[in-house]
Short mmCIF file of C-alpha atoms in Angstrom, two decimals:
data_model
loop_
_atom_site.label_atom_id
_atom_site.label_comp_id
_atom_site.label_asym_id
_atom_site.label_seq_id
_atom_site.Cartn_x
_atom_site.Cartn_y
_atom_site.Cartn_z
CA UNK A 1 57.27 48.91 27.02
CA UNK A 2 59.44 45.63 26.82
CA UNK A 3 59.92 43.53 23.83
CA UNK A 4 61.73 40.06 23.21
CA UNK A 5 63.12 39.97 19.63
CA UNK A 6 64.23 37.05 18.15
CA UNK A 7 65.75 37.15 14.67
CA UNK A 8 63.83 34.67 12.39
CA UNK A 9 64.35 32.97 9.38
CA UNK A 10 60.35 32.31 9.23
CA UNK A 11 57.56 33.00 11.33
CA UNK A 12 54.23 32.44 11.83
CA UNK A 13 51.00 33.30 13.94
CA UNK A 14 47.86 31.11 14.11
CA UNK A 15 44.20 31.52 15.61
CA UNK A 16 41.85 28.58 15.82
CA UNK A 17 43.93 27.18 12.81
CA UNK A 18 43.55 30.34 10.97
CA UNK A 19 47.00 31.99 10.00
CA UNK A 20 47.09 35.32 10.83
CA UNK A 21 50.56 36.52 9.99
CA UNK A 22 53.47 35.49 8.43
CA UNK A 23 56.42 36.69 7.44
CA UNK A 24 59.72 35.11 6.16
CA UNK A 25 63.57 36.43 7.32
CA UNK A 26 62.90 39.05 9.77
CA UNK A 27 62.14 39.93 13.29
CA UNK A 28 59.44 38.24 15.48
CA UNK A 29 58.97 40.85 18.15
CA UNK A 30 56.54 40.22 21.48
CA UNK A 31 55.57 43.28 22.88
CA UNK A 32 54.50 44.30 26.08
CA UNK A 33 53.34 47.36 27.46
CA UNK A 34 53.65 48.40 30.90
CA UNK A 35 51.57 50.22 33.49
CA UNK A 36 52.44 53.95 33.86
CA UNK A 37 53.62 53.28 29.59
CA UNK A 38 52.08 56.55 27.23
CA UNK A 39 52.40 56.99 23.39
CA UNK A 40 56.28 57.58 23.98
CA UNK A 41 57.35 54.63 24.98
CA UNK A 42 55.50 52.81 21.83
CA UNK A 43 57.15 55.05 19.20
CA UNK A 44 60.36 54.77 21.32
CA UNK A 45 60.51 51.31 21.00
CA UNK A 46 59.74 51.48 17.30
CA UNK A 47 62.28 53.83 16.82
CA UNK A 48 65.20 51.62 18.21
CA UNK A 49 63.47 48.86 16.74
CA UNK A 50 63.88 49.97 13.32
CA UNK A 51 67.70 51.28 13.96
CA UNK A 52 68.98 47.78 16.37
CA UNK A 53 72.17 46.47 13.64
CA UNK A 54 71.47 42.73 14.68
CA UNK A 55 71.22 41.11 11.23
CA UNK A 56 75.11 39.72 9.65
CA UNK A 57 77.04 41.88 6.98
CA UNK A 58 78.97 40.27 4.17
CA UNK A 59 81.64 40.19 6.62
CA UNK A 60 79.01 38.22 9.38
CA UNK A 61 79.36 40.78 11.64
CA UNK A 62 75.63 41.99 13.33
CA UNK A 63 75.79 45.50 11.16
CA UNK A 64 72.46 45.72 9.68
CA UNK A 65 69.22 47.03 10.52
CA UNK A 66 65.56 45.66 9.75
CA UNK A 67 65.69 48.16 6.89
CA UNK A 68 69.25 47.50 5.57
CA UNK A 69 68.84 43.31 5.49
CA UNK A 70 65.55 44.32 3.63
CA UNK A 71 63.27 42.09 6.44
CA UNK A 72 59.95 41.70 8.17
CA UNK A 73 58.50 42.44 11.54
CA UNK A 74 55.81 39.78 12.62
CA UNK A 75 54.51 41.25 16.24
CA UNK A 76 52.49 39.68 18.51
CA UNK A 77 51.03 41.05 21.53
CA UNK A 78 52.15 38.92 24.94
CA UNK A 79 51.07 40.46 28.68
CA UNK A 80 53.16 37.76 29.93
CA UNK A 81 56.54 39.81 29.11
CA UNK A 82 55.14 41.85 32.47
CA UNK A 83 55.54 38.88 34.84
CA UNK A 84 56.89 38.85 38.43
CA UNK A 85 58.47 35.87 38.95
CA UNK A 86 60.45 37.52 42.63
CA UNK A 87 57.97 35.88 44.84
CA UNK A 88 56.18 32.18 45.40
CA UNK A 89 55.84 30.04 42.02
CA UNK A 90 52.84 31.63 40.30
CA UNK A 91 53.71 34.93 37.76
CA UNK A 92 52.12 38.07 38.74
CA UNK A 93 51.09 39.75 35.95
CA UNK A 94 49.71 43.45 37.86
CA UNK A 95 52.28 45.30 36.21
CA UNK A 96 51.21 44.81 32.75
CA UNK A 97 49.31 47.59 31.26
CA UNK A 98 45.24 47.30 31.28
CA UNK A 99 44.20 45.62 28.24
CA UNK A 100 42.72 48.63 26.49
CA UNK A 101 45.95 50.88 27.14
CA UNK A 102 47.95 47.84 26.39
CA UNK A 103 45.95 47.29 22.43
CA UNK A 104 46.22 50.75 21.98
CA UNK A 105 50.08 50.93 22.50
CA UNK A 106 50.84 47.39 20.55
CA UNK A 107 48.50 49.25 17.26
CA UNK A 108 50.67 52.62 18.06
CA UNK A 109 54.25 50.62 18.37
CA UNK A 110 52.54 48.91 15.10
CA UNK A 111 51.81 52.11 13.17
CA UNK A 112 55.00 53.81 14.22
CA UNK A 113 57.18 51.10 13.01
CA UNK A 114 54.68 51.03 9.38
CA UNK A 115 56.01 54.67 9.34
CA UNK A 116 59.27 54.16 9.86
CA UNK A 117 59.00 52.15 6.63
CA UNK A 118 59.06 48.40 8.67
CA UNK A 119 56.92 46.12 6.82
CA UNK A 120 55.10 44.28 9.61
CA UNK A 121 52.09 41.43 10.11
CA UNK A 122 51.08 40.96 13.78
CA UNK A 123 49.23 38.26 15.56
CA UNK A 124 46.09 38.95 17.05
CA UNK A 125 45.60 41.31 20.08
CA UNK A 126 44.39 39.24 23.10
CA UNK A 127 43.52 35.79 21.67
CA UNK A 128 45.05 32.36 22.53
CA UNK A 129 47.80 32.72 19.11
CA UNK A 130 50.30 29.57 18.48
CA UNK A 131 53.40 30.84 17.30
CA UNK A 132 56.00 28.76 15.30
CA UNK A 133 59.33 30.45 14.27
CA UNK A 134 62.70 29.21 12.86
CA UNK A 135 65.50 31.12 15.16
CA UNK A 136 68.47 32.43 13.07
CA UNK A 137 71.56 32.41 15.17
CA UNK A 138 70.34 32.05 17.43
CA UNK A 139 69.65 36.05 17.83
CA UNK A 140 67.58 36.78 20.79
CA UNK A 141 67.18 40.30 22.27
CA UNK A 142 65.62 42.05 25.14
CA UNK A 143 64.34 45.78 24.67
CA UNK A 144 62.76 47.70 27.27
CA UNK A 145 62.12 51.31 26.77
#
């Protein structure tokens, strides 16, 4: 599975003008799953996730987890982690996971991280979403697992 973090001082998920999720200093996490990806790889990439020090200690070093700066999780599917840019100018997007394995894995990463004690809203699996987010940092993190 592959993730882009991005450390957030607010973020938000809409649907036809409906807000789905919001959450205020946190993490705004899109997550993809993979082809060949099983129920390891989701609770693997909750697990680090949940443990990644990227938020400042009262020194302003990155020393904190999710849990220790007492933030949010606000995930939101995205397929388009999976693209192959290697060849022509159109993304390939075949190595993305098919889109039932690829719900089931986001709601397992989802449920994983809930267990792990991450409080977490979530966009909307497989509709058009418009995100909005304020970047703190900037902090902006690739995870694959």
């Amino acid at each position: 599975m592959r993730a882009l973090l991005q450390r957030v001082s607010a973020a938000r998920v809409c649907v036809s003008g409906e807000e789905v999720g919001r959450i205020d200093a946190g993490l705004l996490v899109f997550v993809c799953a993979m082809k060949g990806d099983a129920d390891a790889q989701a609770r693997a990439l909750a697990s680090k996730l949940s443990r990644l020090r990227i938020f400042s200690d009262a020194a302003g070093k990155m020393n904190r987890s999710i849990h220790d700066a007492g933030g949010r999780v606000l995930a939101v599917s995205q397929f388009t982690l999976a693209a192959d840019t290697r060849r022509g100018t159109r993304p390939g997007f075949s190595d993305a996971a098919p889109p039932d394995d690829g719900r089931r894995l986001f709601d397992l990463f989802v449920s994983e991280l809930t267990a792990l004690g991450v409080a977490v809203e979530t966009g909307r699996f497989g509709a058009e979403m418009q995100v909005s987010l304020t970047n703190d940092g900037p902090v902006t993190i690739w995870l694959e697992v």
